[in-house]
mmCIF file of C-alpha atoms in Angstrom:
data_model
loop_
_atom_site.group_PDB
_atom_site.id
_atom_site.type_symbol
_atom_site.label_atom_id
_atom_site.label_comp_id
_atom_site.label_asym_id
_atom_site.label_seq_id
_atom_site.Cartn_x
_atom_site.Cartn_y
_atom_site.Cartn_z
ATOM 1 C CA MET A 982 15.527 24.749 17.366
ATOM 2 C CA THR A 983 12.034 25.852 16.552
ATOM 3 C CA THR A 984 11.833 23.442 13.604
ATOM 4 C CA ALA A 985 12.775 20.537 15.893
ATOM 5 C CA ALA A 986 10.033 21.524 18.351
ATOM 6 C CA GLU A 987 7.497 21.875 15.525
ATOM 7 C CA LEU A 988 8.477 18.445 14.138
ATOM 8 C CA PHE A 989 8.080 16.962 17.615
ATOM 9 C CA ASP A 990 4.616 18.509 17.981
ATOM 10 C CA ILE A 991 3.498 17.138 14.609
ATOM 11 C CA ALA A 992 4.913 13.687 15.468
ATOM 12 C CA LEU A 993 3.093 13.801 18.815
ATOM 13 C CA ILE A 994 -0.224 14.499 17.090
ATOM 14 C CA VAL A 995 0.384 11.676 14.585
ATOM 15 C CA ALA A 996 1.327 9.304 17.401
ATOM 16 C CA LEU A 997 -1.863 10.206 19.275
ATOM 17 C CA ILE A 998 -4.030 9.536 16.206
ATOM 18 C CA ALA A 999 -2.369 6.281 15.043
ATOM 19 C CA PRO A 1000 -3.169 4.064 18.100
ATOM 20 C CA ALA A 1001 -6.749 5.391 18.053
ATOM 21 C CA VAL A 1002 -7.109 4.256 14.423
ATOM 22 C CA GLY A 1003 -5.563 0.933 15.439
ATOM 23 C CA GLN A 1004 -8.107 0.582 18.251
ATOM 24 C CA VAL A 1005 -10.982 1.043 15.784
ATOM 25 C CA LEU A 1006 -9.528 -1.568 13.390
ATOM 26 C CA CYS A 1007 -9.004 -4.028 16.260
ATOM 27 C CA MET A 1008 -12.585 -3.403 17.391
ATOM 28 C CA ILE A 1009 -13.841 -4.347 13.921
ATOM 29 C CA ARG A 1010 -11.826 -7.577 14.057
ATOM 30 C CA LEU A 1011 -13.140 -8.196 17.584
ATOM 31 C CA VAL A 1012 -16.720 -7.950 16.331
ATOM 32 C CA ILE A 1013 -16.405 -9.911 13.068
ATOM 33 C CA GLY A 1014 -13.668 -12.341 14.112
ATOM 34 C CA PRO A 1015 -14.788 -15.825 13.086
ATOM 35 C CA THR A 1016 -12.836 -17.840 15.655
ATOM 36 C CA THR A 1017 -12.120 -17.416 19.346
ATOM 37 C CA GLY A 1018 -8.370 -17.056 18.704
ATOM 38 C CA ASP A 1019 -9.038 -13.996 16.552
ATOM 39 C CA ARG A 1020 -11.032 -12.360 19.321
ATOM 40 C CA ILE A 1021 -8.322 -13.048 21.917
ATOM 41 C CA LEU A 1022 -5.714 -11.670 19.506
ATOM 42 C CA ALA A 1023 -7.814 -8.555 18.897
ATOM 43 C CA LEU A 1024 -8.142 -7.975 22.654
ATOM 44 C CA ASP A 1025 -4.380 -8.419 23.104
ATOM 45 C CA THR A 1026 -3.690 -5.905 20.333
ATOM 46 C CA MET A 1027 -6.175 -3.476 21.868
ATOM 47 C CA VAL A 1028 -4.299 -3.663 25.169
ATOM 48 C CA ILE A 1029 -1.024 -2.923 23.346
ATOM 49 C CA ASN A 1030 -2.622 0.021 21.527
ATOM 50 C CA ALA A 1031 -4.025 1.384 24.800
ATOM 51 C CA LEU A 1032 -0.525 1.047 26.267
ATOM 52 C CA SER A 1033 0.923 3.085 23.425
ATOM 53 C CA LEU A 1034 -1.793 5.720 23.922
ATOM 54 C CA VAL A 1035 -0.823 5.966 27.603
ATOM 55 C CA VAL A 1036 2.878 6.262 26.700
ATOM 56 C CA VAL A 1037 2.263 9.013 24.136
ATOM 57 C CA LEU A 1038 0.009 10.846 26.620
ATOM 58 C CA GLY A 1039 2.847 10.645 29.142
ATOM 59 C CA ILE A 1040 5.246 12.177 26.628
ATOM 60 C CA HIS A 1041 2.700 14.898 25.826
ATOM 61 C CA GLN A 1042 2.012 15.924 29.418
ATOM 62 C CA GLY A 1043 5.470 15.214 30.797
ATOM 63 C CA VAL A 1044 4.141 13.375 33.866
ATOM 64 C CA THR A 1045 6.100 10.444 35.308
ATOM 65 C CA VAL A 1046 3.034 8.736 36.797
ATOM 66 C CA TYR A 1047 2.102 7.412 33.351
ATOM 67 C CA PHE A 1048 5.125 5.101 33.531
ATOM 68 C CA GLU A 1049 3.556 3.127 36.386
ATOM 69 C CA VAL A 1050 0.210 3.132 34.573
ATOM 70 C CA ALA A 1051 1.862 1.713 31.438
ATOM 71 C CA LEU A 1052 3.644 -1.010 33.397
ATOM 72 C CA LEU A 1053 0.399 -2.025 35.125
ATOM 73 C CA VAL A 1054 -1.504 -2.080 31.818
ATOM 74 C CA ALA A 1055 1.221 -4.261 30.244
ATOM 75 C CA MET A 1056 1.134 -6.782 33.099
ATOM 76 C CA LEU A 1057 -2.681 -6.850 33.175
ATOM 77 C CA GLY A 1058 -2.821 -7.379 29.409
ATOM 78 C CA PHE A 1059 -0.414 -10.310 29.486
ATOM 79 C CA VAL A 1060 -2.166 -11.992 32.405
ATOM 80 C CA SER A 1061 -5.622 -11.537 30.886
ATOM 81 C CA THR A 1062 -4.499 -12.877 27.495
ATOM 82 C CA VAL A 1063 -2.945 -15.952 29.059
ATOM 83 C CA ALA A 1064 -6.006 -16.483 31.266
ATOM 84 C CA LEU A 1065 -8.401 -16.255 28.298
ATOM 85 C CA ALA A 1066 -6.305 -18.606 26.155
ATOM 86 C CA ARG A 1067 -5.948 -21.047 29.021
ATOM 87 C CA PHE A 1068 -9.674 -20.986 29.679
ATOM 88 C CA ILE A 1069 -10.324 -21.874 26.043
ATOM 89 C CA LEU A 1070 -7.611 -24.547 26.047
ATOM 90 C CA ARG A 1071 -8.309 -26.303 29.340
ATOM 91 C CA GLY A 1072 -11.798 -25.183 30.368
ATOM 92 C CA ASP A 1073 -10.318 -23.830 33.573
ATOM 93 C CA ILE A 1074 -7.751 -21.182 34.487
ATOM 94 C CA ILE A 1075 -6.134 -22.578 37.619
ATOM 95 C CA GLU A 1076 -6.553 -26.309 38.031
ATOM 96 C CA MET B 1233 22.888 21.380 16.726
ATOM 97 C CA THR B 1234 22.816 20.940 20.452
ATOM 98 C CA LEU B 1235 22.034 17.713 22.299
ATOM 99 C CA THR B 1236 18.514 18.941 23.021
ATOM 100 C CA SER B 1237 17.546 19.468 19.404
ATOM 101 C CA VAL B 1238 19.159 16.191 18.310
ATOM 102 C CA ALA B 1239 17.211 14.310 21.003
ATOM 103 C CA THR B 1240 13.995 16.131 20.020
ATOM 104 C CA VAL B 1241 14.369 15.212 16.343
ATOM 105 C CA ALA B 1242 15.232 11.608 17.251
ATOM 106 C CA ALA B 1243 12.171 11.406 19.525
ATOM 107 C CA ALA B 1244 9.971 12.792 16.752
ATOM 108 C CA LEU B 1245 11.312 10.233 14.261
ATOM 109 C CA SER B 1246 10.792 7.410 16.772
ATOM 110 C CA LEU B 1247 7.222 8.571 17.371
ATOM 111 C CA LEU B 1248 6.495 8.586 13.626
ATOM 112 C CA ILE B 1249 8.055 5.146 13.030
ATOM 113 C CA GLY B 1250 6.250 3.663 16.039
ATOM 114 C CA SER B 1251 2.855 5.019 15.001
ATOM 115 C CA ILE B 1252 3.348 3.750 11.430
ATOM 116 C CA PHE B 1253 4.181 0.270 12.749
ATOM 117 C CA ILE B 1254 1.194 0.233 15.102
ATOM 118 C CA VAL B 1255 -1.210 1.155 12.286
ATOM 119 C CA ILE B 1256 0.380 -1.496 10.020
ATOM 120 C CA GLY B 1257 -0.095 -4.128 12.730
ATOM 121 C CA SER B 1258 -3.767 -3.289 13.179
ATOM 122 C CA VAL B 1259 -4.408 -3.190 9.414
ATOM 123 C CA GLY B 1260 -2.725 -6.585 9.095
ATOM 124 C CA LEU B 1261 -4.951 -7.947 11.864
ATOM 125 C CA LEU B 1262 -7.967 -6.763 9.888
ATOM 126 C CA LYS B 1263 -6.898 -7.634 6.330
ATOM 127 C CA PHE B 1264 -5.337 -11.111 6.498
ATOM 128 C CA ASN B 1265 -7.658 -14.007 5.799
ATOM 129 C CA ASP B 1266 -6.398 -16.889 7.939
ATOM 130 C CA PRO B 1267 -6.238 -17.090 11.752
ATOM 131 C CA MET B 1268 -2.607 -18.221 11.800
ATOM 132 C CA THR B 1269 -1.647 -15.514 9.297
ATOM 133 C CA ARG B 1270 -3.478 -12.911 11.328
ATOM 134 C CA LEU B 1271 -1.339 -13.899 14.299
ATOM 135 C CA HIS B 1272 1.769 -12.563 12.536
ATOM 136 C CA ALA B 1273 0.780 -8.936 12.166
ATOM 137 C CA PRO B 1274 0.071 -7.574 15.671
ATOM 138 C CA THR B 1275 2.434 -9.771 17.660
ATOM 139 C CA LYS B 1276 5.617 -8.758 15.832
ATOM 140 C CA VAL B 1277 4.820 -5.404 14.257
ATOM 141 C CA GLY B 1278 2.928 -4.144 17.293
ATOM 142 C CA THR B 1279 5.789 -5.095 19.579
ATOM 143 C CA LEU B 1280 8.212 -3.130 17.401
ATOM 144 C CA GLY B 1281 5.814 -0.170 17.340
ATOM 145 C CA ILE B 1282 5.414 0.023 21.112
ATOM 146 C CA GLY B 1283 9.198 -0.383 21.430
ATOM 147 C CA MET B 1284 9.753 2.648 19.207
ATOM 148 C CA LEU B 1285 7.207 4.674 21.212
ATOM 149 C CA LEU B 1286 8.973 3.791 24.472
ATOM 150 C CA LEU B 1287 12.309 4.751 22.868
ATOM 151 C CA ALA B 1288 10.686 8.065 21.931
ATOM 152 C CA SER B 1289 9.677 8.502 25.575
ATOM 153 C CA ILE B 1290 13.293 7.959 26.669
ATOM 154 C CA LEU B 1291 14.572 10.421 24.044
ATOM 155 C CA ALA B 1292 11.946 13.008 24.999
ATOM 156 C CA SER B 1293 12.983 12.798 28.645
ATOM 157 C CA ILE B 1294 16.620 13.315 27.556
ATOM 158 C CA ALA B 1295 15.548 16.329 25.493
ATOM 159 C CA LYS B 1296 13.611 17.729 28.441
ATOM 160 C CA GLY B 1297 16.653 17.620 30.706
ATOM 161 C CA ASP B 1298 16.060 14.791 33.211
ATOM 162 C CA PRO B 1299 16.936 11.458 31.570
ATOM 163 C CA SER B 1300 14.919 8.445 32.752
ATOM 164 C CA MET B 1301 15.466 4.837 31.773
ATOM 165 C CA HIS B 1302 12.288 3.422 33.358
ATOM 166 C CA GLU B 1303 10.817 2.714 29.948
ATOM 167 C CA LEU B 1304 13.425 0.000 29.345
ATOM 168 C CA LEU B 1305 11.590 -2.015 32.015
ATOM 169 C CA ILE B 1306 8.305 -1.928 30.083
ATOM 170 C CA MET B 1307 10.193 -2.680 26.860
ATOM 171 C CA ALA B 1308 11.884 -5.754 28.362
ATOM 172 C CA PHE B 1309 8.579 -6.962 29.838
ATOM 173 C CA LEU B 1310 6.751 -6.593 26.521
ATOM 174 C CA PHE B 1311 9.524 -8.218 24.502
ATOM 175 C CA VAL B 1312 9.483 -11.211 26.833
ATOM 176 C CA THR B 1313 5.718 -11.648 27.167
ATOM 177 C CA ALA B 1314 4.575 -10.977 23.575
ATOM 178 C CA PRO B 1315 5.891 -14.315 22.167
ATOM 179 C CA VAL B 1316 4.401 -16.191 25.126
ATOM 180 C CA SER B 1317 0.923 -14.783 24.549
ATOM 181 C CA ALA B 1318 1.295 -15.349 20.789
ATOM 182 C CA ASN B 1319 2.168 -18.978 21.487
ATOM 183 C CA PHE B 1320 -0.933 -19.330 23.666
ATOM 184 C CA ILE B 1321 -3.147 -17.816 20.957
ATOM 185 C CA ALA B 1322 -1.620 -20.183 18.379
ATOM 186 C CA LYS B 1323 -2.381 -23.095 20.682
ATOM 187 C CA VAL B 1324 -5.982 -21.875 20.916
ATOM 188 C CA CYS B 1325 -6.156 -21.786 17.092
ATOM 189 C CA ILE B 1326 -4.809 -25.352 16.851
ATOM 190 C CA HIS B 1327 -7.094 -26.532 19.634
ATOM 191 C CA SER B 1328 -10.230 -25.138 17.988
ATOM 192 C CA ARG B 1329 -9.202 -26.656 14.600
ATOM 193 C CA ALA B 1330 -9.235 -23.186 13.012
ATOM 194 C CA CYS B 1331 -6.109 -23.959 11.009
ATOM 195 C CA LYS B 1332 -4.435 -26.907 9.325
ATOM 196 C CA THR B 1333 -3.376 -29.271 12.093
ATOM 197 C CA PRO B 1334 0.238 -30.495 12.172
ATOM 198 C CA PRO B 1335 0.936 -33.939 10.696
ATOM 199 C CA SER B 1336 0.909 -36.883 13.037
ATOM 200 C CA PRO B 1337 4.336 -38.232 14.027
ATOM 201 C CA PRO B 1338 5.730 -41.272 12.172
ATOM 202 C CA ARG B 1339 4.865 -44.541 13.812
ATOM 203 C CA ASP B 1340 7.902 -46.550 14.895
ATOM 204 C CA GLY B 1341 8.535 -48.720 17.887
ATOM 205 C CA THR B 1342 11.680 -46.947 19.043
ATOM 206 C CA TRP B 1343 11.529 -45.106 22.332
ATOM 207 C CA SER B 1344 14.343 -42.588 22.381
ATOM 208 C CA THR B 1345 15.497 -42.951 25.973
ATOM 209 C CA LEU B 1346 15.389 -46.726 26.249
ATOM 210 C CA ASP B 1347 16.150 -48.116 22.803
ATOM 211 C CA THR B 1348 19.099 -47.773 20.483
ATOM 212 C CA PRO B 1349 18.037 -45.795 17.396
ATOM 213 C CA ASP B 1350 18.951 -48.511 14.890
ATOM 214 C CA GLY B 1351 17.998 -51.451 17.081
ATOM 215 C CA ASP B 1352 15.313 -53.945 16.230
ATOM 216 C CA GLY B 1353 13.079 -53.107 19.160
ATOM 217 C CA THR B 1354 15.109 -54.761 21.891
ATOM 218 C CA PRO B 1355 16.065 -52.453 24.773
ATOM 219 C CA ALA B 1356 19.655 -51.267 25.095
ATOM 220 C CA PRO B 1357 21.838 -52.947 27.717
ATOM 221 C CA GLN B 1358 21.805 -51.138 31.044
ATOM 222 C CA GLY B 1359 24.762 -49.551 32.801
ATOM 223 C CA ARG B 1360 26.651 -48.262 29.771
#
């Protein structure tokens, strides 16, 4: 019982560190990315990593409100990615 | 082994697998050397990673005593929208000529809805 709880605590710490490392790597790609598609992809991945940070924080604190936050972040990330890609493709978002 | 400890261990394993996949996706985004190749890493691996983290959230709520299945909603939303956004980013890459463009279609005079495929260019008879 105690070993399971200790394993869960260690896994929680690892899962809090891993998306932060991913955010830093995506930020590097966002800065050096040669093309516009790379930058949009880096922003999309950063949204997904932020979503996973919110989910792990919700597991850590045991608060249900983080579920709504995660759903909103997911929807906002999808809409912003599609809007950016569409702006590059068509020069306009809603025509 | 009670249900609580089994769910706790399963949640811990899901957390570890999900964090490994998320780091692999970000490293792949940084290390690959072609825009279309870079598209592979975060869109598939990152989706699997966030799916494992949401599964860990479900398992942790089971271990805590009040099971909640709300996370399946986020999982379904992400699994549906990730290929769509990846397709849009691929179209941006093609549009900005950042990759090898697809070959042009073969030039023949047949129009699929009006002509017979092996005809000599004359339209098919109507009302068949």
